[in-house]
Each structure stands twice: as C-alpha cells, then as structure tokens.
Short mmCIF file of C-alpha atoms in Angstrom, two decimals:
data_model
loop_
_atom_site.label_atom_id
_atom_site.label_comp_id
_atom_site.label_asym_id
_atom_site.label_seq_id
_atom_site.Cartn_x
_atom_site.Cartn_y
_atom_site.Cartn_z
CA MET A 106 18.40 -21.54 -29.22
CA ASN A 107 19.48 -20.28 -25.72
CA THR A 108 18.36 -22.13 -22.62
CA PRO A 109 14.97 -21.63 -21.69
CA GLU A 110 14.23 -19.35 -18.79
CA ILE A 111 11.45 -21.44 -17.32
CA ARG A 112 11.75 -25.16 -18.09
CA ILE A 113 8.83 -27.36 -17.30
CA GLU A 114 9.21 -31.30 -17.56
CA ASN A 115 7.04 -33.89 -17.35
CA VAL A 116 4.99 -31.95 -14.51
CA SER A 117 2.12 -33.87 -12.73
CA MET A 118 -0.04 -32.74 -9.93
CA VAL A 119 -2.29 -35.03 -7.95
CA TYR A 120 -4.57 -33.67 -5.18
CA SER A 121 -5.68 -35.94 -2.63
CA ASP A 122 -9.31 -34.93 -1.25
CA ASN A 123 -10.60 -37.20 1.49
CA GLY A 124 -8.99 -40.34 0.23
CA ALA A 125 -10.35 -39.41 -3.38
CA SER A 126 -7.23 -38.39 -5.71
CA VAL A 127 -7.81 -35.80 -8.39
CA LYS A 128 -5.18 -35.21 -11.20
CA ALA A 129 -4.94 -31.62 -11.95
CA LEU A 130 -1.83 -31.69 -14.10
CA ASP A 131 -0.74 -34.63 -16.17
CA ASN A 132 2.93 -34.70 -17.68
CA VAL A 133 2.85 -31.32 -18.81
CA SER A 134 6.36 -29.80 -20.34
CA ILE A 135 6.74 -26.19 -21.80
CA ASP A 136 9.87 -24.56 -22.23
CA ILE A 137 9.57 -20.48 -21.91
CA GLN A 138 12.33 -18.43 -23.41
CA LYS A 139 13.46 -14.92 -21.71
CA GLY A 140 11.35 -12.14 -22.56
CA GLU A 141 8.57 -14.04 -23.79
CA PHE A 142 4.86 -13.27 -22.95
CA ILE A 143 3.25 -16.78 -22.75
CA SER A 144 -0.35 -17.48 -21.76
CA LEU A 145 -1.62 -20.74 -20.20
CA LEU A 146 -5.56 -20.76 -21.38
CA GLY A 147 -8.14 -23.29 -20.56
CA PRO A 148 -11.36 -23.79 -19.26
CA SER A 149 -11.80 -24.28 -15.19
CA GLY A 150 -10.08 -27.29 -14.02
CA CYS A 151 -7.61 -27.48 -16.62
CA GLY A 152 -4.73 -26.93 -14.26
CA LYS A 153 -3.58 -23.62 -15.35
CA THR A 154 -3.46 -21.87 -11.95
CA THR A 155 -1.97 -24.93 -10.24
CA LEU A 156 0.70 -24.92 -13.05
CA LEU A 157 1.47 -21.19 -12.43
CA ARG A 158 1.65 -21.84 -8.76
CA ILE A 159 3.97 -24.57 -9.26
CA ILE A 160 6.45 -22.16 -11.39
CA GLY A 161 5.94 -19.74 -8.60
CA ASP A 162 6.87 -22.26 -5.68
CA LEU A 163 3.60 -21.98 -4.02
CA LEU A 164 2.84 -25.31 -4.82
CA GLN A 165 4.99 -28.52 -4.97
CA PRO A 166 4.39 -30.83 -8.10
CA THR A 167 3.81 -34.51 -7.40
CA SER A 168 6.24 -35.45 -10.04
CA GLY A 169 8.15 -33.88 -12.69
CA ASN A 170 10.68 -30.96 -12.60
CA VAL A 171 11.12 -27.04 -13.17
CA LEU A 172 13.67 -25.26 -13.41
CA VAL A 173 13.94 -21.37 -13.44
CA CYS A 174 16.78 -19.35 -14.31
CA ASP A 175 18.82 -22.79 -14.17
CA GLN A 176 17.40 -23.06 -10.49
CA THR A 177 14.68 -24.38 -8.57
CA PRO A 178 11.65 -22.47 -7.93
CA ARG A 179 12.40 -22.34 -4.31
CA GLN A 180 15.67 -20.86 -5.01
CA THR A 181 14.13 -18.18 -7.51
CA ARG A 182 11.62 -17.23 -5.10
CA MET A 183 14.12 -16.95 -2.52
CA ASP A 184 16.18 -14.87 -4.58
CA GLN A 185 13.03 -12.53 -4.98
CA LYS A 186 12.88 -12.70 -8.70
CA TYR A 187 9.06 -13.45 -8.89
CA GLY A 188 6.59 -10.81 -9.46
CA ILE A 189 2.89 -12.14 -8.83
CA VAL A 190 -0.58 -10.52 -9.84
CA PHE A 191 -3.28 -12.57 -8.25
CA GLN A 192 -7.01 -12.88 -9.11
CA SER A 193 -7.73 -10.16 -6.76
CA PRO A 194 -5.32 -6.96 -6.12
CA VAL A 195 -4.45 -8.24 -2.55
CA LEU A 196 -4.01 -4.66 -1.50
CA PHE A 197 -3.47 -4.17 2.17
CA ASP A 198 -6.29 -1.89 3.27
CA TRP A 199 -4.39 0.18 5.98
CA ARG A 200 -1.81 1.13 3.52
CA THR A 201 -2.13 4.05 0.88
CA ILE A 202 -1.40 3.12 -2.68
CA SER A 203 2.02 4.10 -2.62
CA LYS A 204 2.61 2.41 0.82
CA ASN A 205 1.12 -0.70 -0.92
CA ILE A 206 3.90 -0.64 -3.60
CA ARG A 207 6.35 0.05 -1.27
CA LEU A 208 5.59 -3.20 0.87
CA PRO A 209 7.73 -5.62 -1.13
CA LEU A 210 10.51 -2.99 -1.35
CA GLU A 211 10.67 -2.67 2.58
CA ILE A 212 10.62 -6.54 2.87
CA MET A 213 13.86 -6.39 0.38
CA LYS A 214 15.57 -3.46 2.24
CA VAL A 215 15.64 -1.28 -0.88
CA PRO A 216 17.30 1.96 0.40
CA ARG A 217 14.65 4.57 1.25
CA GLU A 218 15.68 7.11 -1.83
CA GLU A 219 15.45 4.09 -4.33
CA GLN A 220 12.11 3.27 -2.97
CA ASN A 221 10.68 6.81 -3.45
CA ARG A 222 12.04 6.93 -7.01
CA ARG A 223 10.62 3.48 -8.19
CA ILE A 224 7.26 4.20 -6.62
CA GLU A 225 7.10 7.52 -8.29
CA SER A 226 7.84 6.07 -11.65
CA LEU A 227 5.53 2.80 -11.38
CA LEU A 228 2.80 4.92 -10.25
CA GLU A 229 3.13 7.08 -13.42
CA LEU A 230 3.35 3.79 -15.45
CA VAL A 231 0.20 2.69 -14.14
CA GLY A 232 -1.34 5.90 -14.77
CA LEU A 233 -2.27 6.60 -10.83
CA SER A 234 0.15 9.42 -9.50
CA LYS A 235 -2.85 11.52 -8.46
CA PHE A 236 -3.91 8.55 -6.02
CA ALA A 237 -0.56 7.98 -4.28
CA ASP A 238 -2.08 8.84 -0.81
CA HIS A 239 -5.59 7.24 -1.43
CA TYR A 240 -6.45 4.17 0.55
CA PRO A 241 -7.53 1.07 -1.62
CA HIS A 242 -11.15 1.26 -0.71
CA GLN A 243 -11.46 4.79 -2.53
CA LEU A 244 -10.07 3.23 -5.94
CA SER A 245 -12.17 1.02 -8.56
CA GLY A 246 -11.55 -2.52 -8.98
CA GLY A 247 -9.84 -1.88 -12.21
CA MET A 248 -7.58 0.67 -10.44
CA GLN A 249 -6.76 -1.43 -7.51
CA GLN A 250 -5.44 -4.20 -10.10
CA ARG A 251 -3.07 -1.46 -11.68
CA VAL A 252 -1.65 -1.14 -8.22
CA GLY A 253 -1.26 -5.00 -7.96
CA ILE A 254 0.65 -4.79 -11.35
CA ALA A 255 2.67 -1.85 -10.29
CA ARG A 256 3.65 -3.46 -7.01
CA ALA A 257 4.60 -6.60 -8.67
CA LEU A 258 6.81 -4.93 -11.02
CA ALA A 259 8.30 -2.58 -7.77
CA ILE A 260 10.91 -5.58 -7.02
CA GLN A 261 11.99 -5.51 -10.78
CA PRO A 262 11.27 -9.25 -11.16
CA GLU A 263 12.62 -11.59 -13.62
CA ILE A 264 9.49 -13.07 -14.30
CA LEU A 265 6.10 -11.76 -13.82
CA LEU A 266 3.37 -14.43 -13.14
CA MET A 267 -0.29 -13.28 -13.91
CA ASP A 268 -3.07 -15.48 -12.53
CA GLU A 269 -6.28 -14.40 -14.46
CA PRO A 270 -5.48 -10.73 -13.15
CA PHE A 271 -8.59 -9.31 -15.00
CA SER A 272 -11.10 -11.78 -14.65
CA ALA A 273 -13.24 -9.98 -11.99
CA LEU A 274 -13.46 -6.89 -14.29
CA ASP A 275 -15.81 -5.92 -16.75
CA GLU A 276 -14.76 -6.31 -20.58
CA PHE A 277 -14.09 -2.69 -21.19
CA THR A 278 -11.72 -2.45 -18.20
CA ARG A 279 -10.29 -5.85 -19.16
CA GLU A 280 -9.35 -4.78 -22.90
CA LYS A 281 -7.90 -1.50 -21.75
CA LEU A 282 -5.67 -3.14 -19.00
CA ASN A 283 -4.45 -5.70 -21.71
CA GLU A 284 -2.97 -2.57 -23.84
CA ASP A 285 -1.70 -1.24 -20.60
CA VAL A 286 0.02 -4.38 -19.34
CA LEU A 287 1.44 -4.80 -22.96
CA GLN A 288 2.73 -1.46 -22.98
CA ILE A 289 4.46 -2.10 -19.60
CA TRP A 290 5.77 -5.21 -21.03
CA SER A 291 7.46 -3.36 -23.83
CA LYS A 292 9.14 -1.18 -21.47
CA THR A 293 10.28 -3.88 -19.09
CA ASN A 294 10.74 -6.93 -21.11
CA LYS A 295 9.81 -9.43 -18.45
CA THR A 296 9.22 -13.12 -18.94
CA VAL A 297 5.50 -12.95 -18.49
CA VAL A 298 3.25 -16.18 -17.76
CA PHE A 299 -0.07 -15.11 -18.17
CA VAL A 300 -3.11 -17.34 -16.87
CA THR A 301 -6.56 -16.66 -18.51
CA HIS A 302 -9.77 -18.46 -19.85
CA ASN A 303 -10.37 -15.61 -22.06
CA ILE A 304 -9.30 -16.72 -25.64
CA ALA A 305 -9.38 -13.19 -27.19
CA GLU A 306 -7.19 -12.11 -24.39
CA SER A 307 -4.83 -14.82 -24.68
CA VAL A 308 -4.34 -14.31 -28.51
CA PHE A 309 -4.09 -10.27 -28.05
CA MET A 310 -1.42 -10.43 -25.45
CA SER A 311 0.99 -13.40 -26.27
CA ASP A 312 3.81 -14.62 -28.36
CA ARG A 313 2.56 -18.26 -27.69
CA VAL A 314 -0.73 -19.64 -25.96
CA CYS A 315 -0.46 -22.97 -24.25
CA VAL A 316 -3.99 -24.48 -24.63
CA LEU A 317 -4.89 -26.79 -21.72
CA SER A 318 -7.86 -29.10 -21.55
CA PRO A 319 -9.45 -30.32 -18.46
CA HIS A 320 -9.53 -33.54 -16.36
CA PRO A 321 -7.01 -34.16 -15.93
CA GLY A 322 -5.00 -31.12 -17.18
CA ARG A 323 -3.02 -31.77 -20.17
CA LEU A 324 -1.33 -29.56 -22.61
CA SER A 325 -3.24 -30.10 -25.83
CA ALA A 326 -1.81 -27.69 -28.21
CA ILE A 327 0.75 -24.65 -28.24
CA VAL A 328 -0.25 -21.92 -30.81
CA ASP A 329 2.26 -19.37 -32.02
CA ILE A 330 0.72 -15.84 -32.17
CA ASP A 331 2.43 -14.31 -34.87
CA LEU A 332 0.44 -11.11 -34.85
CA PRO A 333 3.11 -8.03 -35.04
CA ARG A 334 3.83 -5.82 -32.25
CA PRO A 335 3.07 -3.49 -30.76
CA ARG A 336 -0.43 -4.88 -30.41
CA THR A 337 -2.94 -2.50 -31.27
CA LYS A 338 -6.91 -2.47 -30.41
CA GLU A 339 -7.72 -2.61 -34.20
CA MET A 340 -6.09 -5.80 -34.48
CA ARG A 341 -9.13 -7.30 -32.61
CA ASP A 342 -11.06 -6.96 -35.97
CA TRP A 343 -8.28 -8.32 -38.19
CA PRO A 344 -9.19 -11.73 -39.83
CA GLU A 345 -6.10 -13.16 -38.82
CA PHE A 346 -6.68 -12.25 -35.26
CA ASN A 347 -10.28 -14.00 -35.46
CA ALA A 348 -8.68 -16.94 -37.27
CA LEU A 349 -6.42 -17.43 -34.45
CA VAL A 350 -9.42 -17.34 -31.88
CA ALA A 351 -10.99 -19.92 -34.19
CA LYS A 352 -8.08 -22.25 -34.29
CA ILE A 353 -7.76 -22.10 -30.57
CA ARG A 354 -11.41 -22.69 -29.87
CA ASN A 355 -11.36 -25.71 -32.32
CA SER A 356 -8.50 -26.94 -30.54
CA PHE A 357 -10.68 -27.59 -27.59
CA GLU A 358 -13.53 -29.39 -29.60
CA GLY A 359 -13.43 -33.09 -28.74
CA VAL A 360 -12.29 -32.44 -25.37
CA MET B 26 -19.22 28.79 11.05
CA ASN B 27 -17.77 26.39 8.48
CA VAL B 28 -18.92 23.40 10.40
CA MET B 29 -22.55 24.66 10.50
CA LYS B 30 -22.53 25.30 6.87
CA LYS B 31 -21.82 21.66 6.29
CA MET B 32 -24.53 20.52 8.52
CA THR B 33 -27.67 19.48 6.29
CA LEU B 34 -30.88 19.55 7.72
CA PRO B 35 -31.12 15.53 8.05
CA LYS B 36 -27.84 15.68 9.90
CA LEU B 37 -29.09 18.57 12.12
CA LEU B 38 -32.25 16.60 13.10
CA ASN B 39 -30.08 13.42 13.72
CA ILE B 40 -28.74 15.21 16.73
CA LEU B 41 -31.50 17.49 17.61
CA LEU B 42 -34.27 14.77 17.89
CA PRO B 43 -32.63 12.56 20.27
CA ILE B 44 -31.72 15.73 22.57
CA LEU B 45 -35.57 16.91 22.32
CA PHE B 46 -36.71 13.24 23.51
CA GLY B 47 -34.21 13.34 26.29
CA ILE B 48 -35.40 16.56 27.62
CA LEU B 49 -39.20 15.28 27.14
CA PHE B 50 -38.35 12.05 29.00
CA LEU B 51 -36.67 14.06 31.85
CA TYR B 52 -39.68 16.32 31.86
CA VAL B 53 -42.21 13.48 31.85
CA TRP B 54 -40.09 11.72 34.71
CA GLU B 55 -39.95 14.83 36.62
CA LYS B 56 -43.76 15.37 36.50
CA ASN B 57 -44.37 11.77 37.87
CA GLY B 58 -45.43 10.30 34.41
CA LEU B 59 -43.11 7.33 34.85
CA HIS B 60 -44.78 6.65 37.97
CA TYR B 61 -47.96 6.96 36.70
CA LEU B 62 -47.10 4.74 33.91
CA MET B 63 -45.37 1.71 35.88
CA GLY B 64 -47.40 2.35 39.14
CA LEU B 65 -44.45 3.29 41.45
CA LYS B 66 -44.39 5.50 44.51
CA LYS B 67 -42.06 8.52 44.84
CA TYR B 68 -39.59 6.57 47.14
CA GLN B 69 -39.25 3.78 44.75
CA LEU B 70 -37.99 5.94 41.63
CA PRO B 71 -36.60 9.79 42.83
CA VAL B 72 -37.39 12.18 40.13
CA PRO B 73 -34.21 13.97 38.19
CA SER B 74 -34.29 17.08 40.36
CA GLN B 75 -33.92 14.89 43.57
CA ILE B 76 -30.97 13.00 41.67
CA ALA B 77 -29.32 16.11 40.62
CA LYS B 78 -29.34 17.40 44.13
CA ALA B 79 -27.94 13.93 45.52
CA LEU B 80 -25.17 14.49 42.93
CA ALA B 81 -24.38 17.90 44.09
CA ASP B 82 -24.74 17.30 47.61
CA ASN B 83 -22.30 14.42 47.42
CA LYS B 84 -19.83 15.29 45.22
CA THR B 85 -16.64 14.31 46.86
CA GLN B 86 -18.01 11.07 47.81
CA LEU B 87 -19.35 10.13 44.34
CA LEU B 88 -16.15 11.18 43.02
CA SER B 89 -13.82 9.16 44.84
CA ASN B 90 -15.79 6.09 44.61
CA ALA B 91 -15.93 6.65 40.99
CA ARG B 92 -12.21 6.91 40.82
CA TYR B 93 -12.10 3.73 43.11
CA THR B 94 -14.17 1.73 40.40
CA THR B 95 -12.80 3.06 37.37
CA ALA B 96 -9.22 2.14 38.48
CA GLU B 97 -10.38 -1.32 38.93
CA ALA B 98 -12.06 -1.46 35.64
CA LEU B 99 -9.29 0.24 33.92
CA ILE B 100 -6.46 -1.82 35.40
CA GLY B 101 -8.56 -5.26 34.52
CA LEU B 102 -9.27 -3.97 31.30
CA ILE B 103 -5.73 -3.55 30.24
CA ILE B 104 -4.18 -6.59 32.10
CA GLY B 105 -7.24 -8.98 30.63
CA SER B 106 -6.79 -7.37 27.29
CA LEU B 107 -3.02 -8.18 27.35
CA ILE B 108 -3.47 -11.57 28.29
CA GLY B 109 -6.25 -12.09 25.73
CA PHE B 110 -3.84 -10.53 23.08
CA PHE B 111 -1.07 -12.70 24.12
CA THR B 112 -3.18 -15.86 24.13
CA ALA B 113 -4.34 -14.79 20.54
CA VAL B 114 -0.90 -14.48 19.53
CA MET B 115 0.17 -17.88 20.76
CA ALA B 116 -2.69 -19.45 18.90
CA THR B 117 -1.66 -17.83 15.79
CA VAL B 118 2.08 -18.62 16.11
CA PHE B 119 2.01 -22.10 17.39
CA PRO B 120 -1.35 -23.10 16.30
CA LYS B 121 -1.01 -26.79 17.42
CA TRP B 122 -0.85 -26.00 21.23
CA GLY B 123 -1.65 -22.30 21.06
CA TYR B 124 -5.28 -23.13 20.17
CA GLY B 125 -5.68 -24.89 23.40
CA GLY B 126 -5.20 -21.53 25.25
CA LEU B 127 -8.24 -20.13 23.51
CA THR B 128 -10.24 -23.01 24.78
CA VAL B 129 -9.51 -22.52 28.13
CA LEU B 130 -10.19 -18.94 28.07
CA SER B 131 -13.55 -19.64 26.61
CA ALA B 132 -14.32 -21.76 29.38
CA PHE B 133 -13.45 -19.11 31.89
CA ASN B 134 -15.57 -16.81 29.99
CA ALA B 135 -18.58 -19.01 30.58
CA VAL B 136 -18.51 -18.74 34.29
CA PRO B 137 -20.78 -15.93 35.41
CA ILE B 138 -19.55 -12.94 37.20
CA VAL B 139 -21.92 -13.48 39.75
CA ALA B 140 -20.41 -16.74 40.44
CA LEU B 141 -16.83 -15.63 40.11
CA SER B 142 -16.93 -12.68 42.44
CA PRO B 143 -17.31 -14.65 45.74
CA VAL B 144 -14.51 -17.08 44.63
CA MET B 145 -12.02 -14.04 43.78
CA ASN B 146 -13.02 -12.28 47.02
CA ASN B 147 -11.85 -15.51 48.69
CA TRP B 148 -8.40 -15.73 46.67
CA PHE B 149 -7.65 -11.88 46.43
CA GLY B 150 -9.18 -10.58 49.65
CA MET B 151 -11.98 -7.53 49.74
CA GLY B 152 -9.70 -5.03 47.98
CA MET B 153 -9.17 -3.68 44.75
CA GLY B 154 -7.26 -7.05 43.87
CA SER B 155 -10.27 -9.42 43.70
CA LYS B 156 -12.22 -6.78 41.57
CA ILE B 157 -9.48 -6.54 39.39
CA ALA B 158 -9.19 -10.20 38.79
CA VAL B 159 -13.11 -10.61 37.99
CA VAL B 160 -12.69 -7.72 35.25
CA VAL B 161 -9.50 -9.51 33.85
CA VAL B 162 -11.29 -12.72 33.25
CA THR B 163 -14.24 -11.00 31.58
CA ALA B 164 -11.97 -8.71 29.52
CA MET B 165 -9.50 -11.40 28.39
CA ALA B 166 -11.67 -13.79 26.52
CA ALA B 167 -13.34 -11.00 24.49
CA MET B 168 -9.73 -9.87 23.37
CA ALA B 169 -8.51 -13.38 22.57
CA PHE B 170 -11.12 -14.31 20.12
CA ASN B 171 -11.47 -10.89 18.22
CA ALA B 172 -7.68 -10.38 18.06
CA TYR B 173 -7.38 -14.18 16.84
CA ARG B 174 -9.90 -13.67 14.23
CA GLY B 175 -8.12 -10.74 13.21
CA LEU B 176 -4.80 -12.10 13.12
CA ASN B 177 -6.10 -15.10 11.11
CA ASP B 178 -8.75 -13.80 8.83
CA LEU B 179 -6.63 -12.66 6.19
CA LYS B 180 -7.48 -11.69 2.34
CA PRO B 181 -7.14 -14.72 -0.03
CA PHE B 182 -3.83 -14.80 -1.54
CA SER B 183 -2.11 -12.47 0.85
CA LEU B 184 -0.05 -15.09 2.45
CA ASP B 185 1.02 -16.45 -1.03
CA LEU B 186 1.77 -12.58 -1.69
CA MET B 187 4.21 -12.63 1.15
CA ALA B 188 5.76 -16.16 0.44
CA SER B 189 6.51 -14.62 -3.09
CA TYR B 190 8.48 -11.68 -1.41
CA ALA B 191 10.18 -14.57 0.65
CA ALA B 192 9.04 -12.59 3.77
CA THR B 193 10.12 -14.28 6.92
CA ARG B 194 7.36 -15.57 9.59
CA ARG B 195 8.43 -12.44 11.76
CA GLU B 196 7.54 -10.17 8.51
CA VAL B 197 4.34 -11.78 7.65
CA PHE B 198 3.39 -11.23 11.53
CA PHE B 199 4.28 -7.48 11.66
CA LEU B 200 3.48 -6.29 8.00
CA LEU B 201 0.28 -8.25 7.42
CA ARG B 202 -1.19 -10.07 10.62
CA LEU B 203 -0.87 -7.17 13.18
CA PRO B 204 -2.28 -4.54 10.90
CA ASN B 205 -5.09 -6.74 9.78
CA SER B 206 -6.00 -7.59 13.45
CA ILE B 207 -6.30 -3.74 14.42
CA PRO B 208 -10.21 -3.22 13.83
CA ASN B 209 -10.62 -6.45 15.80
CA ILE B 210 -8.56 -5.33 18.76
CA LEU B 211 -10.79 -2.13 18.92
CA THR B 212 -13.94 -4.05 18.70
CA ALA B 213 -12.72 -5.91 21.50
CA LEU B 214 -11.92 -3.12 23.74
CA LYS B 215 -15.48 -1.36 22.78
CA ILE B 216 -16.86 -4.73 24.23
CA SER B 217 -14.86 -4.69 27.15
CA THR B 218 -14.96 -1.12 28.55
CA THR B 219 -18.55 -1.58 28.82
CA SER B 220 -18.32 -5.08 30.43
CA SER B 221 -15.41 -4.07 32.77
CA MET B 222 -17.58 -1.45 34.37
CA ILE B 223 -20.44 -3.76 35.15
CA ALA B 224 -17.80 -6.73 36.06
CA ALA B 225 -16.18 -4.29 38.60
CA ILE B 226 -19.63 -2.92 39.96
CA VAL B 227 -21.47 -6.46 40.43
CA SER B 228 -18.04 -7.59 42.15
CA GLU B 229 -18.20 -4.60 44.55
CA PHE B 230 -21.77 -5.75 45.56
CA PHE B 231 -20.44 -8.88 47.17
CA ALA B 232 -17.78 -7.66 49.52
CA SER B 233 -15.75 -4.47 49.13
CA TYR B 234 -14.11 -1.21 51.10
CA ALA B 235 -15.40 1.18 48.38
CA GLY B 236 -16.49 2.02 45.03
CA ILE B 237 -19.70 2.67 43.14
CA GLY B 238 -21.12 -0.83 43.64
CA PHE B 239 -20.34 -0.89 47.39
CA GLU B 240 -22.04 2.61 48.01
CA LEU B 241 -24.70 1.97 45.69
CA SER B 242 -25.70 -1.36 47.70
CA ASN B 243 -25.50 0.46 50.94
CA ALA B 244 -27.55 3.44 49.72
CA LEU B 245 -30.21 0.95 48.48
CA LYS B 246 -30.04 -1.09 52.09
CA THR B 247 -30.69 2.23 54.01
CA ALA B 248 -33.21 3.34 51.40
CA LYS B 249 -31.36 6.43 50.27
CA MET B 250 -33.08 6.33 46.86
CA PRO B 251 -31.61 9.61 45.56
CA LEU B 252 -28.22 8.68 46.49
CA ALA B 253 -28.43 5.25 45.04
CA TRP B 254 -29.66 6.93 41.83
CA ALA B 255 -26.63 9.11 41.68
CA TYR B 256 -24.13 6.26 41.76
CA ILE B 257 -26.18 4.60 38.83
CA THR B 258 -26.06 8.14 36.83
CA VAL B 259 -22.01 8.50 37.64
CA ALA B 260 -21.61 4.59 36.30
CA ALA B 261 -23.48 5.37 33.21
CA ILE B 262 -21.52 8.79 32.73
CA ILE B 263 -18.37 6.78 32.96
CA GLY B 264 -19.44 3.69 30.99
CA ILE B 265 -20.40 6.13 28.13
CA ALA B 266 -17.39 8.19 28.30
CA LEU B 267 -14.79 5.05 28.22
CA HIS B 268 -17.08 3.68 25.22
CA PHE B 269 -16.68 7.46 23.74
CA ILE B 270 -12.87 7.43 24.00
CA VAL B 271 -12.39 3.93 22.52
CA SER B 272 -14.78 5.13 19.62
CA LEU B 273 -12.72 8.23 18.95
CA VAL B 274 -9.54 6.42 18.86
CA GLU B 275 -11.27 4.18 16.29
CA THR B 276 -12.38 6.77 14.14
CA TYR B 277 -8.62 8.05 14.10
CA ALA B 278 -7.02 4.69 13.77
CA LEU B 279 -9.15 3.09 11.25
CA LYS B 280 -9.05 6.14 8.92
CA TRP B 281 -8.39 3.49 6.03
CA HIS B 282 -11.10 1.01 6.76
CA VAL B 283 -14.30 0.86 4.38
CA SER B 284 -16.56 1.84 7.52
CA GLN B 285 -15.09 4.92 7.76
CA LYS B 286 -15.91 5.75 3.91
#
C-alpha cells in the first residue's frame, strides 16, 4: 500500500481548564489513504472535532504525531491545501454569494479570470448559479452550507475537512446534501475527513467509519463500508446498510 | 406614479398620521392650548406664528450662528470618531496594552459635558477650539467602544476559516474585522451626531463669541423668547438633518445587512 495521505500516530489531547485537566483524545492512530472518504463518528465528548482540528492545524496535540502529505499539518495549512467546512456556514454577510466563494481565491492571489471561471463552475456544481448576487441572509440554511462547501472547494484543496457540516439542518435537507456531497466528491476525488454524530450519515457517505468513544476519546473500531458506489438513496433501505448501522451502534454498547 | 402604486394603505397611514398629529399639535399650541395645559404665560412660551416670524426676521443671524455651531460639531465629530476608531484598532491589534486605551476613554466619557466645558474654555480659549475639544471627548468614546465591538465580535469559526487559508494578520483585518465593524461604526456615528450638537451648544453657554448656544443664552437673558425658540428650532432641524444623513448612508452601505431585509 502507498504511504497514507494523512497519518495520525498516537495522538493525545489534554485540555486544562482551571487546573482540572480533561483528556479529549487518548492515543488515537489512524491512517487515511489518498482519495478516501472517511468519517469520524461518535457522541459528544468523543474528541472527533478535536481530532479534525488537529489534522487541520487549528489545534496542537498534547502528544503524538500527525503527518499530512508527508509534512506537518502546519506546512500543509501554509501551502493552502485544506478546505474546511464548519458546523455553521461562516459566510461573510457583507459579501454576495459569489464574493464569498471568491474570498479564499483573493487571499491566494489567483488571477481574476481564473477566479471567475472557478466561481461559475462551483456555483453550478452546488446548484446555486441563480443566487450568485444574493446576500447570505437571503438564502436558507441548507443553501448557505452549500456555499460553504463551494468555498472550501474553490481553492482546489488536497484535503477536505468537514466538521458536522449538516448537524444544524433538518433530516430532508441533510439527506439531500449527503447525496450532493458524494456526487461532488466523485467528480473531484479529494481525500475527505467527515465528522458526524449521525450513524446513518456516516455509513451512507464513507469508505470507512472510525468509531470514537467518549471520556476519554478513544478509537474503538474502524468499520469498512463495502457498499457499492455510487451510493443512491435507495441503499438506505438495503439490509446490508441497516446491518452496518446496527453493527456500528452495537460497537458503542458497553461504552 | 409607480411609487404611489406600491404604497399600501397601512404604509400611507404610517406617513400621514404623524404629519396630521404634528399639524394638530401646532394648531393646539397656536391656540394657547399648551399654555392652558401647563399653566404658562404667553411670554414664557411663544406660539408657532411668533417663532416663525422670529425665524424670518433673523435669517442671516440664525444662519451664520448655525454654521458656526455645526462646524464645531462636525469637526469635533470627525476628529473624535477618528481618535476613537484608532483606539479601537490599537486595542484589537495589540490587545495587551491597547485595551488600556479603551479604559482611559471610558474614564473621559464619564466626565459630564457641563464639568468639561469650563475646563476646555480655560485650556483652549473662548473660540471654536474649546467647543471642538468637548465634542471630541464625547464622540471618541462612542466610536471606540462600538468599533471595538465590531472589530472583535466575529462569527464563530470565522478566524479558523481565515487560518485555514493561511491568511496574514493584515488580511484578517481588512477582509474580516474591518467590514464586520461597519454596522457598529455607523451606529456610533448616529449616536454621536446627536450628542455632538448637544455638546457644542452646551459648551457655548459657558463662554463663547458666537454660535447657537451663545445666542440662545443671550436671547433668554434679554427675554427675547421668540428668538430663543427660533434658535431651538434651528438646532432641532440641524440635529434631525445630520441624523437623517447618517441613516441614509447606513441604508446604502448596509444593503447586505439582515436589518435591511
């Protein structure tokens, strides 16, 4: 096998809060391959978001090593290889939709014509071409999160980090966006690390699901999802799908 | 015509009712209704027609004094707002010692104008300088605190987002913090336009060569009540006009804002 795109080795994270220290992650090791769609799944307090932030260099682990593209997360961040989608869309209210997607391209000093070209194709990809000149408050929550995804893809990142991107959305919108993200992923072939607390969502989306248990955050299982691709919404009713959901749910018992 | 079509009845009433109320109020006042209600004599409160006559008779004098006071208020407003904004930027960029600047401004702001004015007259003389100084002090605190809030109350994860692009501090300031603070800056200006006029007029009461406050106080001392009320009217019109201008800028500059929905 090739060297992994993301190598997480014995990572631990201890937060200290007024003298009391809380162990958020305990000795977690995961290898993620290039082009893989991997989910970090677990209940609140399992450290899944902490782990994602460590991969993205938004947090420094207390101990352990992370290598991304054969370098430190810091170098990878400085090379602007991360696209991050957060729990909320984090759109800048004073920028129109197309200008929000333009933001990272301005920072990266991408030539203007190339900016326009990318924005146009991304708006099409997320189905918001008609809303290019709207302001964020004129869009629904689901549409805003699509803009967040388009903006993350704008810099053509090597790695897409998604931190519970759909947790604030209703079930219908969430399932629709699940399919959309998979479709986008199949076209772009990024490595995706997807944080969620929704078991069905993680099964539907992923190649592998890393199950994390809380207090302290530990990797309790890695489940291979061998459902065929492309995934369709009918698969949610397959016995294999439900068996995988049950298997993951059971791995939480005794936690 | 197009505009009229869009006007629904409730919207029309929203405009018409205050106007009707205003006319009614002036009418009652003219017919000594207010005097009757508050037990005032005619020399204590002139009626609108007397005030209108005083306005017409003293047009030149009123205009030149209005210009004098407005200049004090606007110059003070601009200098004070710039100092306040600069302090907010320092407090944001250098949080450790910059925040101290905000504390100093809040201490200044706690000093009442009435106490500050004689001191400033003593420092800067009886001309415009001392009035501008008082306005500066009142305007800078409002701007400093509002701008500081705007520069620092950022949406959750927005700093993380900028970090993920490896944005420099400069880029974070100009692409995120500064545009984020614009609604707060406009709020500060709205507050300060009104308070600047008050500060300028009150300062002129104490010692001055000209201005609305100076002439108003003279008119009161010599019992020229219609003239005094003419000055009050002029002050009110200027205050409303300045507020209106800032509101107009706000509507234009904040068309992206949720409040403009």
